[in-house]
């Protein structure tokens, strides 16, 4: 009995050892599977995070794409406006070029006119100088004649001075004596005329109107007591 008991007990121990070994094996396998499960779970979580990150990045890229599309559209519109502006600027440049050409032509014309005007001014200045010289010469000549008249024929000189102040009061012009009215530039010719024409004629006042003649004679002879020569020439109409 004791032997059988020992045998049974030994068998029981063996069975227990086998069960314990099997349980230990199963525990290890379970632990491995749990580790694998945890690893898989972690990988799934990481995959989810990666997926969410990719979704987020994709959304960001999509937003960037929309923004870039909007910018491109804006750039295209701006470019179109620039093209229109360039067209307008080209048209304005062309118009300005035409205006510049017209202004340039006008300036050239003005330059030509200015040059012509300068030449005309120079010509007129020359004529002015010549005229002034002639006036000075005539004035000097007249002064000489008046000096001769004043010195040699004082009555006629006084009559001339009075007539210069009252010429406009007569009905018609009264001509001054030939001695002071004749313009002869050559001294030899002047002396010839003075010698060829009688002194009475050289000192003669000439009236064109009878009433002027009578009035002038009355003033000279009655009022001024001057001895002068006066005649009348009827002007033909």
Short mmCIF file of C-alpha atoms in Angstrom, two decimals:
data_model
loop_
_atom_site.label_atom_id
_atom_site.label_comp_id
_atom_site.label_asym_id
_atom_site.label_seq_id
_atom_site.Cartn_x
_atom_site.Cartn_y
_atom_site.Cartn_z
CA UNK A 1 0.00 0.00 0.00
CA UNK A 2 2.77 2.31 0.93
CA UNK A 3 4.54 1.51 -2.29
CA UNK A 4 1.46 2.19 -4.33
CA UNK A 5 0.97 5.41 -2.44
CA UNK A 6 4.49 6.45 -3.18
CA UNK A 7 4.06 5.55 -6.81
CA UNK A 8 0.83 7.52 -6.99
CA UNK A 9 2.40 10.41 -5.18
CA UNK A 10 5.34 10.33 -7.56
CA UNK A 11 3.03 10.28 -10.54
CA UNK A 12 1.08 13.10 -9.02
CA UNK A 13 4.24 15.14 -8.58
CA UNK A 14 5.22 14.49 -12.17
CA UNK A 15 1.81 15.56 -13.34
CA UNK A 16 2.04 18.68 -11.20
CA UNK A 17 5.49 19.43 -12.57
CA UNK A 18 4.24 19.00 -16.11
CA UNK A 19 1.23 21.20 -15.40
CA UNK A 20 3.45 23.76 -13.73
CA UNK A 21 5.84 23.67 -16.65
CA UNK A 22 2.95 23.96 -19.10
CA UNK A 23 1.42 26.81 -17.14
CA UNK A 24 4.78 28.53 -17.05
CA UNK A 25 5.09 28.05 -20.80
CA UNK A 26 1.57 29.32 -21.37
CA UNK A 27 2.29 32.27 -19.08
CA UNK A 28 5.38 33.09 -21.09
CA UNK A 29 3.44 32.75 -24.35
CA UNK A 30 0.68 34.90 -22.95
CA UNK A 31 3.24 37.46 -21.82
CA UNK A 32 4.78 37.44 -25.31
CA UNK A 33 1.39 37.80 -26.91
CA UNK A 34 0.56 40.64 -24.51
CA UNK A 35 3.86 42.28 -25.41
CA UNK A 36 3.08 41.77 -29.09
CA UNK A 37 -0.41 43.15 -28.53
CA UNK A 38 0.97 46.17 -26.71
CA UNK A 39 3.48 46.63 -29.49
CA UNK A 40 0.73 46.38 -32.08
CA UNK A 41 -1.45 48.72 -30.05
CA UNK A 42 1.41 51.19 -29.85
CA UNK A 43 2.03 50.82 -33.58
CA UNK A 44 -1.68 51.38 -34.22
CA UNK A 45 -1.61 54.50 -32.04
CA UNK A 46 1.50 55.70 -33.84
CA UNK A 47 -0.13 54.91 -37.16
CA UNK A 48 -3.21 56.88 -36.09
CA UNK A 49 -1.02 59.80 -35.03
CA UNK A 50 0.91 59.60 -38.30
CA UNK A 51 -2.37 59.41 -40.22
CA UNK A 52 -3.79 62.39 -38.35
CA UNK A 53 -0.56 64.29 -38.96
CA UNK A 54 -0.76 63.43 -42.63
CA UNK A 55 -4.42 64.48 -42.70
CA UNK A 56 -3.50 67.74 -40.96
CA UNK A 57 -0.58 68.29 -43.32
CA UNK A 58 -2.80 67.49 -46.27
CA UNK A 59 -5.38 69.99 -45.01
CA UNK A 60 -2.61 72.55 -44.58
CA UNK A 61 -1.33 71.79 -48.07
CA UNK A 62 -4.88 72.05 -49.36
CA UNK A 63 -5.24 75.44 -47.64
CA UNK A 64 -1.87 76.49 -49.04
CA UNK A 65 -2.97 75.30 -52.46
CA UNK A 66 -6.18 77.34 -52.17
CA UNK A 67 -4.15 80.36 -51.03
CA UNK A 68 -1.66 79.87 -53.85
CA UNK A 69 -4.53 79.51 -56.32
CA UNK A 70 -6.01 82.75 -55.01
CA UNK A 71 -2.63 84.47 -55.25
CA UNK A 72 -2.11 83.16 -58.78
CA UNK A 73 -5.54 84.46 -59.72
CA UNK A 74 -4.69 87.80 -58.15
CA UNK A 75 -1.36 87.86 -59.99
CA UNK A 76 -3.15 87.02 -63.25
CA UNK A 77 -5.64 89.85 -62.71
CA UNK A 78 -2.82 92.21 -61.77
CA UNK A 79 -0.87 91.07 -64.83
CA UNK A 80 -3.91 91.70 -67.00
CA UNK A 81 -4.23 95.18 -65.53
CA UNK A 82 -0.52 95.71 -66.08
CA UNK A 83 -0.91 94.59 -69.68
CA UNK A 84 -3.78 97.04 -70.08
CA UNK A 85 -1.68 99.70 -68.40
CA UNK A 86 1.25 98.87 -70.68
CA UNK A 87 -1.07 99.18 -73.68
CA UNK A 88 -2.34 102.52 -72.39
CA UNK A 89 1.21 103.65 -71.63
CA UNK A 90 2.34 102.65 -75.13
CA UNK A 91 -0.60 104.57 -76.59
CA UNK A 92 0.25 107.56 -74.38
CA UNK A 93 3.92 107.31 -75.37
CA UNK A 94 2.89 107.25 -79.03
CA UNK A 95 0.63 110.24 -78.46
CA UNK A 96 3.37 112.06 -76.54
CA UNK A 97 5.81 111.26 -79.35
CA UNK A 98 3.41 112.85 -81.85
CA UNK A 99 2.97 115.85 -79.57
CA UNK A 100 6.74 116.06 -79.10
CA UNK A 101 7.22 115.95 -82.86
CA UNK A 102 4.61 118.68 -83.31
CA UNK A 103 6.21 120.79 -80.56
CA UNK A 104 9.65 120.18 -82.03
CA UNK A 105 8.42 121.28 -85.45
CA UNK A 106 6.81 124.33 -83.88
CA UNK A 107 10.04 125.13 -82.02
CA UNK A 108 11.98 124.78 -85.27
CA UNK A 109 9.51 127.12 -86.92
CA UNK A 110 9.83 129.54 -84.00
CA UNK A 111 13.63 129.34 -84.21
CA UNK A 112 13.39 130.19 -87.89
CA UNK A 113 11.00 133.06 -87.13
CA UNK A 114 13.26 134.25 -84.32
CA UNK A 115 16.24 134.18 -86.66
CA UNK A 116 14.25 136.11 -89.25
CA UNK A 117 13.09 138.50 -86.52
CA UNK A 118 16.68 138.99 -85.36
CA UNK A 119 17.73 139.78 -88.91
CA UNK A 120 14.79 142.18 -89.24
CA UNK A 121 15.67 143.78 -85.88
CA UNK A 122 19.28 144.17 -86.98
CA UNK A 123 18.08 145.69 -90.26
CA UNK A 124 15.74 148.04 -88.41
CA UNK A 125 18.49 148.94 -85.94
CA UNK A 126 20.73 149.74 -88.88
CA UNK A 127 17.98 151.85 -90.46
CA UNK A 128 17.35 153.47 -87.09
CA UNK A 129 21.01 154.41 -86.77
CA UNK A 130 21.06 155.72 -90.32
CA UNK A 131 17.83 157.64 -89.69
CA UNK A 132 19.18 159.10 -86.45
CA UNK A 133 22.35 160.06 -88.23
CA UNK A 134 20.27 161.66 -90.98
CA UNK A 135 18.07 163.40 -88.40
CA UNK A 136 21.15 164.66 -86.62
CA UNK A 137 22.62 165.77 -89.91
CA UNK A 138 19.38 167.50 -90.93
CA UNK A 139 18.99 168.95 -87.47
CA UNK A 140 22.53 170.20 -87.59
CA UNK A 141 21.93 171.54 -91.10
CA UNK A 142 18.68 173.21 -90.00
CA UNK A 143 20.40 174.69 -86.98
CA UNK A 144 23.02 176.13 -89.29
CA UNK A 145 20.29 177.50 -91.57
CA UNK A 146 18.42 178.97 -88.61
CA UNK A 147 21.63 180.54 -87.35
CA UNK A 148 22.25 182.07 -90.78
CA UNK A 149 18.61 183.19 -90.93
CA UNK A 150 18.74 184.66 -87.43
CA UNK A 151 22.00 186.45 -88.08
CA UNK A 152 21.37 187.68 -91.64
CA UNK A 153 17.56 187.92 -91.87
CA UNK A 154 16.16 188.51 -88.36
CA UNK A 155 12.64 189.50 -89.54
CA UNK A 156 12.27 186.30 -91.54
CA UNK A 157 13.69 184.32 -88.60
CA UNK A 158 11.08 185.76 -86.21
CA UNK A 159 8.33 185.05 -88.74
CA UNK A 160 9.50 181.42 -89.05
CA UNK A 161 9.53 180.98 -85.25
CA UNK A 162 6.02 182.42 -84.96
CA UNK A 163 4.69 180.27 -87.82
CA UNK A 164 6.11 177.09 -86.25
CA UNK A 165 3.95 177.73 -83.19
CA UNK A 166 0.79 178.79 -85.08
CA UNK A 167 0.87 176.65 -88.23
CA UNK A 168 -2.18 174.64 -87.16
CA UNK A 169 -4.30 177.77 -86.76
CA UNK A 170 -4.42 178.37 -90.54
CA UNK A 171 -6.87 176.93 -93.03
CA UNK A 172 -4.10 175.42 -95.19
CA UNK A 173 -0.38 174.79 -94.72
CA UNK A 174 1.96 177.76 -95.14
CA UNK A 175 5.32 176.73 -96.57
CA UNK A 176 8.50 177.92 -94.91
CA UNK A 177 11.08 179.88 -96.92
CA UNK A 178 13.15 177.77 -99.32
CA UNK A 179 16.33 178.82 -97.55
CA UNK A 180 15.49 176.52 -94.62
CA UNK A 181 13.15 174.01 -96.31
CA UNK A 182 15.36 172.91 -99.23
CA UNK A 183 17.48 169.90 -98.30
CA UNK A 184 20.78 169.85 -100.21
CA UNK A 185 23.46 167.51 -98.90
CA UNK A 186 26.27 168.74 -101.12
CA UNK A 187 27.76 172.06 -99.99
CA UNK A 188 28.69 173.05 -103.54
CA UNK A 189 25.14 172.47 -104.80
CA UNK A 190 23.71 174.39 -101.86
CA UNK A 191 25.85 177.40 -102.62
CA UNK A 192 24.93 177.13 -106.31
CA UNK A 193 21.20 177.19 -105.49
CA UNK A 194 21.60 180.09 -103.09
CA UNK A 195 23.45 182.04 -105.79
CA UNK A 196 21.10 180.98 -108.59
CA UNK A 197 17.84 181.78 -106.75
CA UNK A 198 17.17 185.39 -105.80
CA UNK A 199 17.31 186.13 -102.07
CA UNK A 200 13.71 187.38 -102.19
CA UNK A 201 12.54 183.95 -103.41
CA UNK A 202 14.72 182.08 -100.93
CA UNK A 203 13.06 184.02 -98.08
CA UNK A 204 9.51 183.74 -99.46
CA UNK A 205 6.61 182.30 -97.41
CA UNK A 206 4.07 180.51 -99.63
CA UNK A 207 0.35 180.41 -98.74
CA UNK A 208 -2.26 178.19 -100.36
CA UNK A 209 -5.33 180.05 -99.10
CA UNK A 210 -6.21 183.73 -99.68
CA UNK A 211 -7.61 184.25 -96.17
CA UNK A 212 -4.47 182.68 -94.71
CA UNK A 213 -2.39 185.07 -96.82
CA UNK A 214 -4.27 188.12 -95.57
CA UNK A 215 -4.15 187.00 -91.95
CA UNK A 216 -0.45 186.12 -92.09
CA UNK A 217 0.40 189.47 -93.70
CA UNK A 218 -1.61 191.37 -91.09
CA UNK A 219 0.13 189.57 -88.23
CA UNK A 220 3.59 190.02 -89.70
CA UNK A 221 3.36 193.60 -90.92
CA UNK A 222 0.78 195.17 -88.61
CA UNK A 223 1.21 193.26 -85.35
CA UNK A 224 4.84 192.12 -85.49
CA UNK A 225 6.13 194.97 -87.64
CA UNK A 226 8.22 192.49 -89.62
CA UNK A 227 9.32 192.83 -93.21
CA UNK A 228 8.75 189.46 -94.88
CA UNK A 229 8.07 188.19 -98.38
CA UNK A 230 4.77 186.33 -98.81
CA UNK A 231 3.08 184.96 -101.89
CA UNK A 232 0.18 182.67 -102.66
CA UNK A 233 0.09 179.62 -104.88
CA UNK A 234 -3.37 178.24 -105.68
CA UNK A 235 -3.16 174.47 -105.24
CA UNK A 236 -4.92 172.45 -107.95
CA UNK A 237 -7.59 170.04 -106.68
#
